[in-house]
GROMACS .gro file of N, CA and C in nm:
model
  456
    1UNK      N    1   1.448   8.601 -27.847
    1UNK     CA    2   1.566   8.633 -27.842
    1UNK      C    3   1.645   8.567 -27.761
    2UNK      N    4   1.798   8.600 -27.791
    2UNK     CA    5   1.883   8.513 -27.666
    2UNK      C    6   1.989   8.650 -27.598
    3UNK      N    7   1.982   8.734 -27.692
    3UNK     CA    8   2.047   8.823 -27.610
    3UNK      C    9   1.983   8.994 -27.611
    4UNK      N   10   2.000   9.069 -27.551
    4UNK     CA   11   1.993   9.229 -27.542
    4UNK      C   12   2.109   9.311 -27.535
    5UNK      N   13   2.159   9.360 -27.613
    5UNK     CA   14   2.329   9.433 -27.641
    5UNK      C   15   2.314   9.590 -27.633
    6UNK      N   16   2.351   9.665 -27.525
    6UNK     CA   17   2.340   9.740 -27.418
    6UNK      C   18   2.509   9.876 -27.461
    7UNK      N   19   2.490   9.965 -27.551
    7UNK     CA   20   2.579  10.027 -27.504
    7UNK      C   21   2.607  10.178 -27.368
    8UNK      N   22   2.732  10.110 -27.325
    8UNK     CA   23   2.730  10.243 -27.243
    8UNK      C   24   2.846  10.322 -27.262
    9UNK      N   25   2.882  10.463 -27.168
    9UNK     CA   26   3.018  10.507 -27.166
    9UNK      C   27   3.071  10.446 -27.049
   10UNK      N   28   3.007  10.417 -26.955
   10UNK     CA   29   3.069  10.378 -26.842
   10UNK      C   30   3.044  10.253 -26.820
   11UNK      N   31   3.106  10.122 -26.814
   11UNK     CA   32   3.080  10.007 -26.819
   11UNK      C   33   3.048   9.945 -26.643
   12UNK      N   34   3.146  10.016 -26.574
   12UNK     CA   35   3.152  10.008 -26.421
   12UNK      C   36   2.994  10.057 -26.349
   13UNK      N   37   2.968  10.168 -26.371
   13UNK     CA   38   2.845  10.251 -26.361
   13UNK      C   39   2.743  10.187 -26.415
   14UNK      N   40   2.739  10.133 -26.471
   14UNK     CA   41   2.621  10.009 -26.602
   14UNK      C   42   2.585   9.917 -26.480
   15UNK      N   43   2.677   9.829 -26.505
   15UNK     CA   44   2.691   9.711 -26.415
   15UNK      C   45   2.681   9.710 -26.298
   16UNK      N   46   2.696   9.838 -26.202
   16UNK     CA   47   2.648   9.869 -26.070
   16UNK      C   48   2.509   9.909 -26.096
   17UNK      N   49   2.424   9.953 -26.139
   17UNK     CA   50   2.321  10.014 -26.197
   17UNK      C   51   2.233   9.852 -26.194
   18UNK      N   52   2.271   9.772 -26.328
   18UNK     CA   53   2.192   9.643 -26.303
   18UNK      C   54   2.196   9.531 -26.183
   19UNK      N   55   2.359   9.524 -26.111
   19UNK     CA   56   2.321   9.443 -26.027
   19UNK      C   57   2.235   9.494 -25.872
   20UNK      N   58   2.271   9.654 -25.836
   20UNK     CA   59   2.171   9.686 -25.792
   20UNK      C   60   1.966   9.681 -25.825
   21UNK      N   61   1.939   9.732 -25.944
   21UNK     CA   62   1.844   9.674 -25.987
   21UNK      C   63   1.783   9.559 -25.986
   22UNK      N   64   1.846   9.467 -26.058
   22UNK     CA   65   1.836   9.317 -26.090
   22UNK      C   66   1.885   9.220 -26.018
   23UNK      N   67   1.982   9.251 -25.921
   23UNK     CA   68   2.057   9.155 -25.883
   23UNK      C   69   2.156   9.043 -25.933
   24UNK      N   70   2.215   9.107 -26.057
   24UNK     CA   71   2.253   8.984 -26.143
   24UNK      C   72   2.407   9.005 -26.139
   25UNK      N   73   2.497   8.884 -26.171
   25UNK     CA   74   2.626   8.941 -26.160
   25UNK      C   75   2.683   8.940 -26.314
   26UNK      N   76   2.815   8.974 -26.353
   26UNK     CA   77   2.860   9.045 -26.516
   26UNK      C   78   2.923   8.896 -26.470
   27UNK      N   79   3.016   8.873 -26.609
   27UNK     CA   80   3.128   8.825 -26.634
   27UNK      C   81   3.192   8.965 -26.750
   28UNK      N   82   3.306   9.000 -26.741
   28UNK     CA   83   3.409   9.093 -26.787
   28UNK      C   84   3.476   9.074 -26.884
   29UNK      N   85   3.487   9.075 -26.995
   29UNK     CA   86   3.611   9.065 -27.079
   29UNK      C   87   3.649   9.162 -27.213
   30UNK      N   88   3.797   9.218 -27.243
   30UNK     CA   89   3.778   9.282 -27.353
   30UNK      C   90   3.832   9.218 -27.487
   31UNK      N   91   3.813   9.298 -27.614
   31UNK     CA   92   3.810   9.231 -27.709
   31UNK      C   93   3.931   9.369 -27.781
   32UNK      N   94   4.017   9.318 -27.849
   32UNK     CA   95   4.063   9.416 -27.936
   32UNK      C   96   4.115   9.353 -28.106
   33UNK      N   97   4.195   9.440 -28.139
   33UNK     CA   98   4.191   9.416 -28.273
   33UNK      C   99   4.292   9.250 -28.321
   34UNK      N  100   4.339   9.233 -28.192
   34UNK     CA  101   4.435   9.105 -28.184
   34UNK      C  102   4.390   8.984 -28.119
   35UNK      N  103   4.244   9.017 -28.131
   35UNK     CA  104   4.168   8.904 -28.104
   35UNK      C  105   4.034   8.901 -28.098
   36UNK      N  106   4.007   8.989 -28.215
   36UNK     CA  107   3.896   9.022 -28.267
   36UNK      C  108   3.854   9.057 -28.442
   37UNK      N  109   3.736   9.079 -28.496
   37UNK     CA  110   3.764   9.148 -28.633
   37UNK      C  111   3.606   9.180 -28.646
   38UNK      N  112   3.622   9.322 -28.655
   38UNK     CA  113   3.479   9.374 -28.667
   38UNK      C  114   3.492   9.463 -28.769
   39UNK      N  115   3.448   9.440 -28.919
   39UNK     CA  116   3.400   9.516 -28.996
   39UNK      C  117   3.421   9.683 -28.970
   40UNK      N  118   3.445   9.783 -29.037
   40UNK     CA  119   3.421   9.907 -29.042
   40UNK      C  120   3.485   9.968 -28.910
   41UNK      N  121   3.552   9.887 -28.831
   41UNK     CA  122   3.674   9.971 -28.732
   41UNK      C  123   3.814   9.989 -28.758
   42UNK      N  124   3.875  10.096 -28.678
   42UNK     CA  125   3.981  10.127 -28.695
   42UNK      C  126   4.088  10.029 -28.711
   43UNK      N  127   4.214  10.066 -28.747
   43UNK     CA  128   4.324   9.969 -28.747
   43UNK      C  129   4.357   9.949 -28.583
   44UNK      N  130   4.335   9.997 -28.531
   44UNK     CA  131   4.360   9.983 -28.314
   44UNK      C  132   4.259   9.966 -28.234
   45UNK      N  133   4.175   9.900 -28.181
   45UNK     CA  134   4.080   9.913 -28.130
   45UNK      C  135   4.052   9.832 -27.990
   46UNK      N  136   3.971   9.880 -27.904
   46UNK     CA  137   3.940   9.820 -27.784
   46UNK      C  138   3.805   9.795 -27.718
   47UNK      N  139   3.749   9.718 -27.717
   47UNK     CA  140   3.609   9.669 -27.676
   47UNK      C  141   3.606   9.651 -27.551
   48UNK      N  142   3.524   9.697 -27.450
   48UNK     CA  143   3.527   9.584 -27.300
   48UNK      C  144   3.338   9.563 -27.323
   49UNK      N  145   3.355   9.443 -27.287
   49UNK     CA  146   3.213   9.330 -27.276
   49UNK      C  147   3.137   9.299 -27.150
   50UNK      N  148   3.050   9.342 -27.127
   50UNK     CA  149   2.986   9.242 -26.984
   50UNK      C  150   2.885   9.177 -26.976
   51UNK      N  151   2.935   9.054 -26.944
   51UNK     CA  152   2.783   8.965 -26.983
   51UNK      C  153   2.697   8.915 -26.895
   52UNK      N  154   2.572   8.918 -26.881
   52UNK     CA  155   2.523   8.868 -26.731
   52UNK      C  156   2.439   8.747 -26.800
   53UNK      N  157   2.407   8.634 -26.763
   53UNK     CA  158   2.340   8.569 -26.801
   53UNK      C  159   2.227   8.548 -26.685
   54UNK      N  160   2.097   8.580 -26.788
   54UNK     CA  161   1.952   8.589 -26.706
   54UNK      C  162   1.883   8.458 -26.759
   55UNK      N  163   1.843   8.339 -26.708
   55UNK     CA  164   1.769   8.269 -26.765
   55UNK      C  165   1.829   8.226 -26.902
   56UNK      N  166   1.723   8.202 -26.988
   56UNK     CA  167   1.813   8.141 -27.126
   56UNK      C  168   1.852   8.288 -27.192
   57UNK      N  169   1.887   8.415 -27.145
   57UNK     CA  170   1.901   8.492 -27.275
   57UNK      C  171   2.048   8.608 -27.177
   58UNK      N  172   2.095   8.673 -27.212
   58UNK     CA  173   2.219   8.728 -27.210
   58UNK      C  174   2.193   8.908 -27.186
   59UNK      N  175   2.211   8.976 -27.138
   59UNK     CA  176   2.208   9.107 -27.125
   59UNK      C  177   2.370   9.134 -27.113
   60UNK      N  178   2.416   9.227 -27.312
   60UNK     CA  179   2.555   9.260 -27.273
   60UNK      C  180   2.548   9.391 -27.296
   61UNK      N  181   2.647   9.423 -27.173
   61UNK     CA  182   2.653   9.595 -27.157
   61UNK      C  183   2.852   9.573 -27.270
   62UNK      N  184   2.832   9.657 -27.397
   62UNK     CA  185   2.927   9.707 -27.447
   62UNK      C  186   2.986   9.851 -27.404
   63UNK      N  187   3.109   9.865 -27.380
   63UNK     CA  188   3.168  10.012 -27.346
   63UNK      C  189   3.259   9.982 -27.474
   64UNK      N  190   3.258  10.107 -27.567
   64UNK     CA  191   3.384  10.101 -27.606
   64UNK      C  192   3.501  10.217 -27.575
   65UNK      N  193   3.626  10.144 -27.532
   65UNK     CA  194   3.715  10.195 -27.487
   65UNK      C  195   3.808  10.271 -27.574
   66UNK      N  196   3.868  10.208 -27.660
   66UNK     CA  197   3.925  10.282 -27.782
   66UNK      C  198   3.966  10.270 -27.913
   67UNK      N  199   3.992  10.351 -28.019
   67UNK     CA  200   3.944  10.357 -28.164
   67UNK      C  201   3.819  10.378 -28.208
   68UNK      N  202   3.823  10.330 -28.333
   68UNK     CA  203   3.685  10.345 -28.367
   68UNK      C  204   3.606  10.219 -28.420
   69UNK      N  205   3.477  10.224 -28.386
   69UNK     CA  206   3.383  10.104 -28.378
   69UNK      C  207   3.281  10.160 -28.410
   70UNK      N  208   3.179  10.028 -28.464
   70UNK     CA  209   3.032  10.054 -28.448
   70UNK      C  210   2.980  10.094 -28.343
   71UNK      N  211   3.040  10.085 -28.196
   71UNK     CA  212   3.007  10.086 -28.071
   71UNK      C  213   3.020  10.262 -28.029
   72UNK      N  214   3.126  10.264 -28.098
   72UNK     CA  215   3.171  10.427 -28.000
   72UNK      C  216   3.101  10.531 -28.117
   73UNK      N  217   3.054  10.479 -28.256
   73UNK     CA  218   3.016  10.564 -28.327
   73UNK      C  219   2.856  10.589 -28.296
   74UNK      N  220   2.784  10.506 -28.248
   74UNK     CA  221   2.654  10.456 -28.177
   74UNK      C  222   2.623  10.600 -28.033
   75UNK      N  223   2.782  10.544 -27.977
   75UNK     CA  224   2.798  10.649 -27.869
   75UNK      C  225   2.808  10.785 -27.887
   76UNK      N  226   2.870  10.827 -28.018
   76UNK     CA  227   2.889  10.976 -28.052
   76UNK      C  228   2.777  10.999 -28.100
   77UNK      N  229   2.699  10.946 -28.161
   77UNK     CA  230   2.614  11.020 -28.270
   77UNK      C  231   2.477  10.994 -28.169
   78UNK      N  232   2.452  10.880 -28.119
   78UNK     CA  233   2.285  10.846 -28.061
   78UNK      C  234   2.305  10.860 -27.937
   79UNK      N  235   2.434  10.823 -27.820
   79UNK     CA  236   2.454  10.845 -27.714
   79UNK      C  237   2.445  10.683 -27.640
   80UNK      N  238   2.404  10.657 -27.530
   80UNK     CA  239   2.403  10.541 -27.497
   80UNK      C  240   2.258  10.464 -27.477
   81UNK      N  241   2.239  10.333 -27.481
   81UNK     CA  242   2.120  10.267 -27.500
   81UNK      C  243   2.102  10.124 -27.580
   82UNK      N  244   1.982  10.076 -27.545
   82UNK     CA  245   2.017   9.935 -27.644
   82UNK      C  246   2.053   9.954 -27.805
   83UNK      N  247   2.148   9.887 -27.837
   83UNK     CA  248   2.203   9.896 -27.935
   83UNK      C  249   2.158   9.752 -28.065
   84UNK      N  250   2.125   9.661 -28.027
   84UNK     CA  251   2.103   9.562 -28.069
   84UNK      C  252   1.991   9.436 -27.977
   85UNK      N  253   1.915   9.328 -28.063
   85UNK     CA  254   1.883   9.187 -28.003
   85UNK      C  255   1.959   9.099 -28.108
   86UNK      N  256   1.960   8.988 -28.001
   86UNK     CA  257   2.053   8.889 -28.077
   86UNK      C  258   1.976   8.746 -28.082
   87UNK      N  259   2.004   8.686 -28.159
   87UNK     CA  260   1.991   8.564 -28.217
   87UNK      C  261   2.052   8.449 -28.234
   88UNK      N  262   2.070   8.343 -28.147
   88UNK     CA  263   2.153   8.268 -28.187
   88UNK      C  264   2.131   8.162 -28.317
   89UNK      N  265   2.226   8.132 -28.419
   89UNK     CA  266   2.153   8.089 -28.524
   89UNK      C  267   2.281   7.942 -28.534
   90UNK      N  268   2.260   7.859 -28.563
   90UNK     CA  269   2.333   7.693 -28.618
   90UNK      C  270   2.407   7.737 -28.713
   91UNK      N  271   2.331   7.815 -28.886
   91UNK     CA  272   2.444   7.812 -28.981
   91UNK      C  273   2.418   7.967 -28.984
   92UNK      N  274   2.559   8.077 -28.982
   92UNK     CA  275   2.558   8.198 -29.013
   92UNK      C  276   2.507   8.224 -29.134
   93UNK      N  277   2.565   8.177 -29.273
   93UNK     CA  278   2.607   8.155 -29.397
   93UNK      C  279   2.428   8.206 -29.443
   94UNK      N  280   2.344   8.078 -29.400
   94UNK     CA  281   2.170   8.085 -29.430
   94UNK      C  282   2.151   8.152 -29.410
   95UNK      N  283   2.121   8.204 -29.224
   95UNK     CA  284   2.075   8.316 -29.155
   95UNK      C  285   2.082   8.436 -29.223
   96UNK      N  286   2.218   8.480 -29.249
   96UNK     CA  287   2.204   8.595 -29.336
   96UNK      C  288   2.169   8.675 -29.520
   97UNK      N  289   2.175   8.481 -29.545
   97UNK     CA  290   2.069   8.501 -29.683
   97UNK      C  291   1.935   8.491 -29.666
   98UNK      N  292   1.883   8.512 -29.519
   98UNK     CA  293   1.737   8.472 -29.529
   98UNK      C  294   1.703   8.640 -29.428
   99UNK      N  295   1.804   8.681 -29.398
   99UNK     CA  296   1.807   8.826 -29.377
   99UNK      C  297   1.776   8.888 -29.477
  100UNK      N  298   1.901   8.898 -29.578
  100UNK     CA  299   1.920   8.967 -29.729
  100UNK      C  300   1.769   8.960 -29.777
  101UNK      N  301   1.745   8.832 -29.788
  101UNK     CA  302   1.601   8.793 -29.891
  101UNK      C  303   1.512   8.913 -29.851
  102UNK      N  304   1.503   8.923 -29.687
  102UNK     CA  305   1.369   9.040 -29.647
  102UNK      C  306   1.391   9.152 -29.658
  103UNK      N  307   1.481   9.170 -29.741
  103UNK     CA  308   1.572   9.303 -29.745
  103UNK      C  309   1.627   9.378 -29.676
  104UNK      N  310   1.617   9.331 -29.557
  104UNK     CA  311   1.771   9.370 -29.421
  104UNK      C  312   1.906   9.411 -29.479
  105UNK      N  313   1.965   9.511 -29.467
  105UNK     CA  314   2.044   9.582 -29.518
  105UNK      C  315   2.196   9.520 -29.397
  106UNK      N  316   2.308   9.460 -29.436
  106UNK     CA  317   2.422   9.432 -29.299
  106UNK      C  318   2.486   9.529 -29.309
  107UNK      N  319   2.495   9.580 -29.107
  107UNK     CA  320   2.553   9.649 -29.082
  107UNK      C  321   2.684   9.627 -29.067
  108UNK      N  322   2.703   9.535 -29.022
  108UNK     CA  323   2.852   9.507 -28.973
  108UNK      C  324   2.889   9.375 -28.930
  109UNK      N  325   2.971   9.311 -28.948
  109UNK     CA  326   3.019   9.174 -28.971
  109UNK      C  327   3.118   9.177 -28.844
  110UNK      N  328   3.189   9.069 -28.804
  110UNK     CA  329   3.289   9.064 -28.684
  110UNK      C  330   3.282   8.879 -28.621
  111UNK      N  331   3.420   8.873 -28.579
  111UNK     CA  332   3.422   8.726 -28.523
  111UNK      C  333   3.505   8.800 -28.331
  112UNK      N  334   3.484   8.731 -28.310
  112UNK     CA  335   3.555   8.717 -28.198
  112UNK      C  336   3.627   8.580 -28.159
  113UNK      N  337   3.727   8.568 -28.159
  113UNK     CA  338   3.830   8.487 -28.166
  113UNK      C  339   3.806   8.390 -28.022
  114UNK      N  340   3.767   8.229 -28.069
  114UNK     CA  341   3.753   8.104 -27.980
  114UNK      C  342   3.562   8.170 -27.883
  115UNK      N  343   3.504   8.245 -27.950
  115UNK     CA  344   3.419   8.231 -27.941
  115UNK      C  345   3.289   8.249 -28.044
  116UNK      N  346   3.321   8.302 -28.106
  116UNK     CA  347   3.199   8.307 -28.261
  116UNK      C  348   3.223   8.424 -28.391
  117UNK      N  349   3.094   8.411 -28.461
  117UNK     CA  350   3.119   8.495 -28.556
  117UNK      C  351   2.946   8.534 -28.564
  118UNK      N  352   2.974   8.709 -28.590
  118UNK     CA  353   2.810   8.788 -28.573
  118UNK      C  354   2.789   8.874 -28.689
  119UNK      N  355   2.657   8.895 -28.721
  119UNK     CA  356   2.667   8.987 -28.802
  119UNK      C  357   2.554   9.111 -28.708
  120UNK      N  358   2.535   9.219 -28.785
  120UNK     CA  359   2.416   9.271 -28.744
  120UNK      C  360   2.400   9.327 -28.868
  121UNK      N  361   2.203   9.340 -28.874
  121UNK     CA  362   2.151   9.338 -28.956
  121UNK      C  363   2.021   9.498 -28.922
  122UNK      N  364   2.019   9.615 -29.003
  122UNK     CA  365   1.923   9.690 -28.995
  122UNK      C  366   1.781   9.593 -29.006
  123UNK      N  367   1.681   9.633 -28.904
  123UNK     CA  368   1.551   9.556 -28.965
  123UNK      C  369   1.453   9.628 -28.918
  124UNK      N  370   1.400   9.787 -29.022
  124UNK     CA  371   1.345   9.867 -28.982
  124UNK      C  372   1.207   9.861 -28.985
  125UNK      N  373   1.133   9.722 -29.011
  125UNK     CA  374   1.001   9.681 -29.005
  125UNK      C  375   0.994   9.648 -28.815
  126UNK      N  376   1.104   9.627 -28.781
  126UNK     CA  377   1.110   9.547 -28.640
  126UNK      C  378   1.144   9.693 -28.525
  127UNK      N  379   1.170   9.796 -28.621
  127UNK     CA  380   1.283   9.897 -28.542
  127UNK      C  381   1.355   9.868 -28.464
  128UNK      N  382   1.466   9.810 -28.488
  128UNK     CA  383   1.570   9.768 -28.426
  128UNK      C  384   1.720   9.693 -28.547
  129UNK      N  385   1.802   9.659 -28.459
  129UNK     CA  386   1.937   9.610 -28.536
  129UNK      C  387   1.913   9.487 -28.442
  130UNK      N  388   1.926   9.366 -28.544
  130UNK     CA  389   1.938   9.242 -28.509
  130UNK      C  390   2.062   9.201 -28.528
  131UNK      N  391   2.090   9.102 -28.434
  131UNK     CA  392   2.233   9.054 -28.458
  131UNK      C  393   2.203   8.857 -28.459
  132UNK      N  394   2.304   8.851 -28.555
  132UNK     CA  395   2.316   8.720 -28.559
  132UNK      C  396   2.431   8.627 -28.501
  133UNK      N  397   2.412   8.553 -28.420
  133UNK     CA  398   2.476   8.488 -28.322
  133UNK      C  399   2.532   8.343 -28.363
  134UNK      N  400   2.621   8.323 -28.432
  134UNK     CA  401   2.673   8.187 -28.430
  134UNK      C  402   2.808   8.142 -28.355
  135UNK      N  403   2.769   8.112 -28.263
  135UNK     CA  404   2.894   8.043 -28.106
  135UNK      C  405   2.977   7.940 -28.161
  136UNK      N  406   3.111   7.934 -28.191
  136UNK     CA  407   3.186   7.805 -28.171
  136UNK      C  408   3.179   7.763 -28.056
  137UNK      N  409   3.187   7.804 -27.946
  137UNK     CA  410   3.197   7.768 -27.758
  137UNK      C  411   3.057   7.797 -27.716
  138UNK      N  412   3.032   7.730 -27.666
  138UNK     CA  413   2.913   7.768 -27.555
  138UNK      C  414   2.939   7.923 -27.472
  139UNK      N  415   2.887   7.992 -27.484
  139UNK     CA  416   2.868   8.118 -27.427
  139UNK      C  417   2.963   8.075 -27.228
  140UNK      N  418   2.868   8.016 -27.162
  140UNK     CA  419   2.898   7.996 -26.995
  140UNK      C  420   3.079   7.958 -27.032
  141UNK      N  421   3.091   7.850 -27.127
  141UNK     CA  422   3.228   7.834 -27.132
  141UNK      C  423   3.332   7.903 -27.172
  142UNK      N  424   3.297   8.001 -27.274
  142UNK     CA  425   3.381   8.120 -27.308
  142UNK      C  426   3.396   8.210 -27.201
  143UNK      N  427   3.295   8.261 -27.165
  143UNK     CA  428   3.299   8.324 -26.988
  143UNK      C  429   3.389   8.294 -26.897
  144UNK      N  430   3.397   8.184 -26.884
  144UNK     CA  431   3.457   8.118 -26.759
  144UNK      C  432   3.600   8.086 -26.796
  145UNK      N  433   3.646   8.072 -26.915
  145UNK     CA  434   3.790   8.055 -26.970
  145UNK      C  435   3.836   8.216 -26.999
  146UNK      N  436   3.756   8.328 -27.026
  146UNK     CA  437   3.826   8.430 -27.077
  146UNK      C  438   3.793   8.566 -26.982
  147UNK      N  439   3.692   8.568 -26.885
  147UNK     CA  440   3.647   8.663 -26.833
  147UNK      C  441   3.655   8.641 -26.688
  148UNK      N  442   3.658   8.823 -26.608
  148UNK     CA  443   3.627   8.758 -26.456
  148UNK      C  444   3.497   8.874 -26.427
  149UNK      N  445   3.483   8.716 -26.315
  149UNK     CA  446   3.319   8.809 -26.247
  149UNK      C  447   3.362   8.943 -26.186
  150UNK      N  448   3.245   9.005 -26.222
  150UNK     CA  449   3.156   9.130 -26.160
  150UNK      C  450   3.098   9.134 -26.075
  151UNK      N  451   3.138   9.131 -25.971
  151UNK     CA  452   2.945   9.159 -25.852
  151UNK      C  453   2.924   9.280 -25.778
  152UNK      N  454   3.001   9.396 -25.807
  152UNK     CA  455   2.954   9.502 -25.734
  152UNK      C  456   3.057   9.536 -25.635
   0.00000   0.00000   0.00000
């Protein structure tokens, strides 16, 4: 597992809790319809992400800010909490075929410009959503160029 994604209603409060309990720092960045594509989203949306690198994995906190996205739907219907487990893949089309061959259904696909592409799959036998991530740029480099450090 390379990443755990958690949907939160208040990014600052969530970051403060993780910082207080785990002593980690976050890199924060926003995406919208101009800088990203999220299938099934409204024409206009904004999402705020906070990423903490922890060893070789990352914690990704996700706050839907405006518009309709998979994250705002989850927050409305299920509430905050763990949303997905992310796995870095070298070949996204091949990884998607493997997931579909196992009978997993695609839930959403997207792209964050300058970072990479991703696909979410329902994995009912694993009791979770799996995110396949193909990064076009190393995550630490993307964060250095596009995010703001938050330490509480």
